Amino acid sequence: MQSIPNWLKQRAMLTPHREALTYGEQSWTFLELQQKSEQYAQRIVRFLLNKNAVVAVLLKNRPHAVWIIHALQQLKVQTVFLNKQLTSEELTFQLKDSQAALLICENEFEVILEELEKKTLRVVTVADLNGMSQQPIDKREMFALDDVCSIMYTSGTTGKPKGVLQTYGNHWWSAVGSVLNLGLNEKDTWLCTMPLFHISGLSILIRSVVYGMPVYLMEQFDEKKVNQLLQTGKITIMSVVSTMVQRMLTDLGEKNYAPALRCLLLGGGPAPKPLLEACKSKGIPIFQTYGMTETASQIVTLSPEDSLKKLGSAGKPLFPAQIRIISEEGTAGAHTVGEIMVKGPNVTKGYLNRPDANKASFQNGWFLTGDIGSIDEEGYLYVLDRRSDLIISGGENIYPAEIEEVLIAHDAIAEAGVAGVEDPEWGKVPYGFVVSNETVSEAELLSFCRDKLAKYKVPKRIFFVKTLPKTASNKLLRRELTALIPS
Amino acid sequence: MQSIPNWLKQRAMLTPHREALTYGEQSWTFLELQQKSEQYAQRIVRFLLNKNAVVAVLLKNRPHAVWIIHALQQLKVQTVFLNKQLTSEELTFQLKDSQAALLICENEFEVILEELEKKTLRVVTVADLNGMSQQPIDKREMFALDDVCSIMYTSGTTGKPKGVLQTYGNHWWSAVGSVLNLGLNEKDTWLCTMPLFHISGLSILIRSVVYGMPVYLMEQFDEKKVNQLLQTGKITIMSVVSTMVQRMLTDLGEKNYAPALRCLLLGGGPAPKPLLEACKSKGIPIFQTYGMTETASQIVTLSPEDSLKKLGSAGKPLFPAQIRIISEEGTAGAHTVGEIMVKGPNVTKGYLNRPDANKASFQNGWFLTGDIGSIDEEGYLYVLDRRSDLIISGGENIYPAEIEEVLIAHDAIAEAGVAGVEDPEWGKVPYGFVVSNETVSEAELLSFCRDKLAKYKVPKRIFFVKTLPKTASNKLLRRELTALIPS
């Protein structure tokens, strides 16, 4: 089995005095990161009765989260990353499903945890941990690439959430694939406002130790703070989703970012073209990308030379990866819409204890993403939608993203979401949900859509709402839109 | 077995229109590189009767060499790289030892080849190949990392040359390890004046396709041409050995290089400190490195922040690799001199058909380099010498490089080499061989050495010679020095 040196230990040995982490006014070098992580490992070790234990974390984007995440890798445990927006029922499911033996959580979450069944689970807060004495631990020299490093739950299209197994190798190859596309400069600093319990956040921490690159960590996304920071020249790369960029542009107004900013890496689903065009017209280096929990972040990304030329495409696969479109007739040719399949060493080896889902998701070493897209004759991927959001209406396929793009193009509309609603005549019909920033009537919007969309794609109703439902990483939750329909 | 997409095909798909190769006034994109290589593959395929065939190449640094090297990878053959300075006897040995079925050579080498036994070997010149028709070939989708890509012969300390097996994985991990140390900028262009039949040259071609980075190829090193080029700003990285840098500095005089030049990667043995200091004083970004055919080029390299701070050290291991010093007492502590051992996925899996050498060279997954060095308390490697050059005199160890450094520090001396000569009293004693650039006497040099070296290290004799014996990649051949002693 292929292995690499323990990445934290190796990085701290190679470039001990290089900056590793910045949080507000404080900074830590890679040597300090290693020391802090080792201290946490020496406190956590008392709870680990068996090797290959599973430990869950329920943490915010704070420095101790970074140290604890690395500490758990030093202890060779599999870390379950819990989303802080989950209900206690959802948390209970994930803790039981993963058979976690320990849960480490922020002090303020303790109250939630009292509701959790604790019989088979130890719960410890960060404050508790900080007060504990340290015990010596075995130093881990190597990371076997096939060992599971992290487990993150995804909802999938139906049924209970599934635990995605992410190996050290998945993370390693993801980091390597990204560097071969984006390059690596001495001045690179990656801004992380994505939650660390999502792959978009965790992958930044791993790139940091693999590349020897500082991470600027923020507890949460705040467009004003981000915009100020991006004007200083301290940040060169930032991971974003569409709604974040939308808010950043609105706040930015006539100002612009420092030239040091070389990449806004845009993930989390298809991006509205007007947004991409707004970035292009301001010269903001936005790179669309496509990835998911199962691919340990990006697997398809635009290259620097294409970032502003190929607006609307998610790009080409990272160097170690491959993509393919399959339709009912098999592998699809250029421009044919079908399901996106991916392959590569960054792709998960499967879901925890879900033989059926694993059987359904893999085919000859290829992973079926469930997402819909096409590849053009040059090899660029266009992601049309997540399959679960597909609206089939009178036998026609409707992709919500296409309608949302039209709605957002209207001057009065800040954000839009579209979902299918049961209809006796057509099976499903699209409904629109919009956040407006000036007065506009439903009739006017419908007329605007009729100008731009085939008749069957025009929403049957459009509702004005204050906010759209989103995940913690700011992805639109289309399946929750219909709950916004006034009763 | 881990595999990655065929690196040439993947690169041509990802960035088809990016520049891949420049030679004189001509340039080719990655798409053109792939097309040229495919054309050669379609001509060569007629000679390949069995799968996993071995094909030898005897080529100069010319564009068709690049295409043929990639063509052979497309055909999944193992390529034996022959040194163009070899005698026909030496060539015959390597061709027989590797059981090569075909030899592709430059037109001008045909005359040498007539001397070779051709019974079991087909020989074809580049001109022959160019005139042949093309046959369809099976496209190779993936490269299995464990498959042998190239075979290069090394002389070792004693006995016949041994064929070093370099896998696709060795080359891949070498390229990845280097990018994590040196970074990768959009404007990077690597100047290759090292022979492509050496790992120092071949590894540049592989980095080119893995990184999507252009290579500027020169048929041979010429300090005047190189200096002109490095002043234009077109080159950002260049691989060099000490003697090349020495000649470049002499020619450069008061001028300096364009700021775009960010790395002179200095391999090929311990570097004289005066040379490193001369570079430092001119602000030339010289990065010492340590590697060998068995490690698919660099395995230890200085990082950008240390390149001018840690003069004299070869640096720290590349990210996926590890180093260790062993002395007779086992693994040595900081500053203790011993044999350098290396480990990592870029290290060869062994020598072709040499079970004894393989047994002697590997120990628990570590490769014994035969070279002598020490590691300081921060993890920096200092290479003292190649073990085969070690002079043991009266029980004391003498490292030629240390004496050469002293000789070169004398104003009158341009180049120096030191080797051990049999001595009835002391076992061996060091002899010096120098190229002088102004008049100086042997007595004066000996007196200069006595000022700087322990008595047993002072050469017994110093001879003035016109040139020093060197390998094709300009490494000093210490074992041939004693042939220069006047009879």
GROMACS .gro file of N, CA, C and O in nm, chain A residues 2-8 52 69-79 140 142-150 165-175 206 210 296 345-346 349:
model
  184
    2GLN      N    1   0.056   0.217  -0.091
    2GLN     CA    2   0.134   0.339  -0.102
    2GLN      C    3   0.114   0.426   0.023
    2GLN      O    4   0.004   0.440   0.073
    3SER      N    5   0.221   0.482   0.072
    3SER     CA    6   0.208   0.576   0.183
    3SER      C    7   0.298   0.697   0.162
    3SER      O    8   0.390   0.694   0.081
    4ILE      N    9   0.265   0.803   0.232
    4ILE     CA   10   0.347   0.926   0.225
    4ILE      C   11   0.381   0.966   0.368
    4ILE      O   12   0.315   0.923   0.462
    5PRO      N   13   0.484   1.048   0.384
    5PRO     CA   14   0.514   1.093   0.521
    5PRO      C   15   0.393   1.166   0.580
    5PRO      O   16   0.320   1.234   0.507
    6ASN      N   17   0.372   1.148   0.709
    6ASN     CA   18   0.272   1.223   0.787
    6ASN      C   19   0.279   1.369   0.745
    6ASN      O   20   0.380   1.437   0.764
    7TRP      N   21   0.174   1.419   0.682
    7TRP     CA   22   0.188   1.549   0.614
    7TRP      C   23   0.211   1.666   0.708
    7TRP      O   24   0.280   1.762   0.671
    8LEU      N   25   0.156   1.659   0.827
    8LEU     CA   26   0.178   1.770   0.921
    8LEU      C   27   0.323   1.770   0.971
    8LEU      O   28   0.389   1.873   0.974
   52ASN      N   29  -0.802   0.260   1.527
   52ASN     CA   30  -0.900   0.288   1.422
   52ASN      C   31  -1.034   0.333   1.478
   52ASN      O   32  -1.139   0.301   1.425
   69ILE      N   33  -0.852   1.890   1.433
   69ILE     CA   34  -0.860   1.810   1.310
   69ILE      C   35  -0.726   1.742   1.282
   69ILE      O   36  -0.718   1.622   1.254
   70HIS      N   37  -0.617   1.820   1.294
   70HIS     CA   38  -0.485   1.759   1.273
   70HIS      C   39  -0.450   1.660   1.385
   70HIS      O   40  -0.387   1.558   1.360
   71ALA      N   41  -0.492   1.691   1.506
   71ALA     CA   42  -0.463   1.602   1.619
   71ALA      C   43  -0.524   1.464   1.594
   71ALA      O   44  -0.460   1.361   1.618
   72LEU      N   45  -0.644   1.461   1.543
   72LEU     CA   46  -0.712   1.333   1.519
   72LEU      C   47  -0.642   1.253   1.411
   72LEU      O   48  -0.635   1.131   1.415
   73GLN      N   49  -0.584   1.324   1.312
   73GLN     CA   50  -0.506   1.254   1.209
   73GLN      C   51  -0.379   1.195   1.271
   73GLN      O   52  -0.335   1.086   1.235
   74GLN      N   53  -0.320   1.268   1.365
   74GLN     CA   54  -0.199   1.218   1.431
   74GLN      C   55  -0.231   1.091   1.510
   74GLN      O   56  -0.144   1.007   1.530
   75LEU      N   57  -0.355   1.079   1.555
   75LEU     CA   58  -0.396   0.963   1.635
   75LEU      C   59  -0.452   0.850   1.550
   75LEU      O   60  -0.496   0.749   1.601
   76LYS      N   61  -0.456   0.872   1.419
   76LYS     CA   62  -0.504   0.771   1.324
   76LYS      C   63  -0.650   0.734   1.347
   76LYS      O   64  -0.688   0.618   1.328
   77VAL      N   65  -0.731   0.828   1.393
   77VAL     CA   66  -0.873   0.798   1.404
   77VAL      C   67  -0.942   0.845   1.276
   77VAL      O   68  -0.889   0.927   1.202
   78GLN      N   69  -1.060   0.792   1.252
   78GLN     CA   70  -1.144   0.840   1.143
   78GLN      C   71  -1.232   0.950   1.200
   78GLN      O   72  -1.301   0.929   1.299
   79THR      N   73  -1.228   1.067   1.139
   79THR     CA   74  -1.300   1.181   1.194
   79THR      C   75  -1.431   1.204   1.120
   79THR      O   76  -1.432   1.218   0.998
  140ARG      N   77   0.315   0.921   1.456
  140ARG     CA   78   0.279   0.854   1.333
  140ARG      C   79   0.372   0.903   1.223
  140ARG      O   80   0.372   1.021   1.188
  142MET      N   81   0.403   0.774   0.895
  142MET     CA   82   0.352   0.768   0.758
  142MET      C   83   0.200   0.768   0.757
  142MET      O   84   0.137   0.723   0.853
  143PHE      N   85   0.143   0.817   0.649
  143PHE     CA   86  -0.001   0.806   0.626
  143PHE      C   87  -0.019   0.708   0.508
  143PHE      O   88   0.029   0.736   0.397
  144ALA      N   89  -0.086   0.597   0.532
  144ALA     CA   90  -0.117   0.507   0.421
  144ALA      C   91  -0.231   0.569   0.341
  144ALA      O   92  -0.333   0.609   0.398
  145LEU      N   93  -0.212   0.580   0.211
  145LEU     CA   94  -0.308   0.655   0.130
  145LEU      C   95  -0.447   0.590   0.128
  145LEU      O   96  -0.547   0.657   0.105
  146ASP      N   97  -0.451   0.461   0.156
  146ASP     CA   98  -0.581   0.392   0.151
  146ASP      C   99  -0.658   0.400   0.284
  146ASP      O  100  -0.774   0.361   0.291
  147ASP      N  101  -0.597   0.451   0.388
  147ASP     CA  102  -0.665   0.463   0.518
  147ASP      C  103  -0.770   0.574   0.514
  147ASP      O  104  -0.747   0.680   0.454
  148VAL      N  105  -0.881   0.551   0.585
  148VAL     CA  106  -0.984   0.654   0.590
  148VAL      C  107  -0.941   0.764   0.686
  148VAL      O  108  -0.900   0.739   0.799
  149CYS      N  109  -0.948   0.887   0.638
  149CYS     CA  110  -0.910   1.005   0.715
  149CYS      C  111  -1.035   1.072   0.772
  149CYS      O  112  -1.039   1.108   0.888
  150SER      N  113  -1.136   1.090   0.689
  150SER     CA  114  -1.254   1.167   0.730
  150SER      C  115  -1.381   1.104   0.676
  150SER      O  116  -1.379   1.033   0.575
  165LEU      N  117  -1.670   0.806   0.275
  165LEU     CA  118  -1.536   0.775   0.326
  165LEU      C  119  -1.433   0.850   0.244
  165LEU      O  120  -1.421   0.830   0.124
  166GLN      N  121  -1.357   0.937   0.309
  166GLN     CA  122  -1.250   1.011   0.239
  166GLN      C  123  -1.117   0.962   0.293
  166GLN      O  124  -1.088   0.977   0.412
  167THR      N  125  -1.036   0.904   0.204
  167THR     CA  126  -0.906   0.851   0.249
  167THR      C  127  -0.799   0.960   0.248
  167THR      O  128  -0.818   1.067   0.189
  168TYR      N  129  -0.686   0.930   0.311
  168TYR     CA  130  -0.570   1.021   0.301
  168TYR      C  131  -0.533   1.039   0.154
  168TYR      O  132  -0.497   1.149   0.111
  169GLY      N  133  -0.544   0.931   0.079
  169GLY     CA  134  -0.512   0.938  -0.064
  169GLY      C  135  -0.608   1.029  -0.140
  169GLY      O  136  -0.567   1.105  -0.226
  170ASN      N  137  -0.738   1.022  -0.108
  170ASN     CA  138  -0.834   1.112  -0.173
  170ASN      C  139  -0.793   1.257  -0.151
  170ASN      O  140  -0.792   1.337  -0.244
  171HIS      N  141  -0.759   1.292  -0.028
  171HIS     CA  142  -0.721   1.431   0.002
  171HIS      C  143  -0.588   1.468  -0.065
  171HIS      O  144  -0.571   1.578  -0.117
  172TRP      N  145  -0.493   1.375  -0.060
  172TRP     CA  146  -0.361   1.400  -0.119
  172TRP      C  147  -0.371   1.427  -0.268
  172TRP      O  148  -0.320   1.525  -0.322
  173TRP      N  149  -0.442   1.339  -0.339
  173TRP     CA  150  -0.452   1.352  -0.484
  173TRP      C  151  -0.535   1.474  -0.522
  173TRP      O  152  -0.514   1.535  -0.627
  174SER      N  153  -0.631   1.508  -0.440
  174SER     CA  154  -0.709   1.628  -0.465
  174SER      C  155  -0.619   1.751  -0.458
  174SER      O  156  -0.624   1.839  -0.545
  175ALA      N  157  -0.535   1.756  -0.355
  175ALA     CA  158  -0.444   1.869  -0.340
  175ALA      C  159  -0.345   1.876  -0.456
  175ALA      O  160  -0.317   1.983  -0.510
  206ILE      N  161  -0.596   2.090   0.419
  206ILE     CA  162  -0.503   1.986   0.373
  206ILE      C  163  -0.408   2.043   0.268
  206ILE      O  164  -0.288   2.018   0.271
  210VAL      N  165   0.010   2.040   0.267
  210VAL     CA  166   0.077   1.977   0.152
  210VAL      C  167   0.159   2.081   0.074
  210VAL      O  168   0.271   2.055   0.032
  296ALA      N  169  -1.374   1.458  -0.277
  296ALA     CA  170  -1.279   1.530  -0.191
  296ALA      C  171  -1.251   1.670  -0.245
  296ALA      O  172  -1.136   1.711  -0.259
  345PRO      N  173  -0.816   0.918  -0.844
  345PRO     CA  174  -0.773   0.878  -0.710
  345PRO      C  175  -0.826   0.968  -0.599
  345PRO      O  176  -0.804   0.939  -0.481
  346ASN      N  177  -0.894   1.076  -0.635
  346ASN     CA  178  -0.957   1.160  -0.534
  346ASN      C  179  -1.103   1.120  -0.509
  346ASN      O  180  -1.170   1.180  -0.425
  349LYS      N  181  -1.384   0.580  -0.186
  349LYS     CA  182  -1.396   0.436  -0.212
  349LYS      C  183  -1.535   0.386  -0.176
  349LYS      O  184  -1.566   0.269  -0.196
   0.00000   0.00000   0.00000
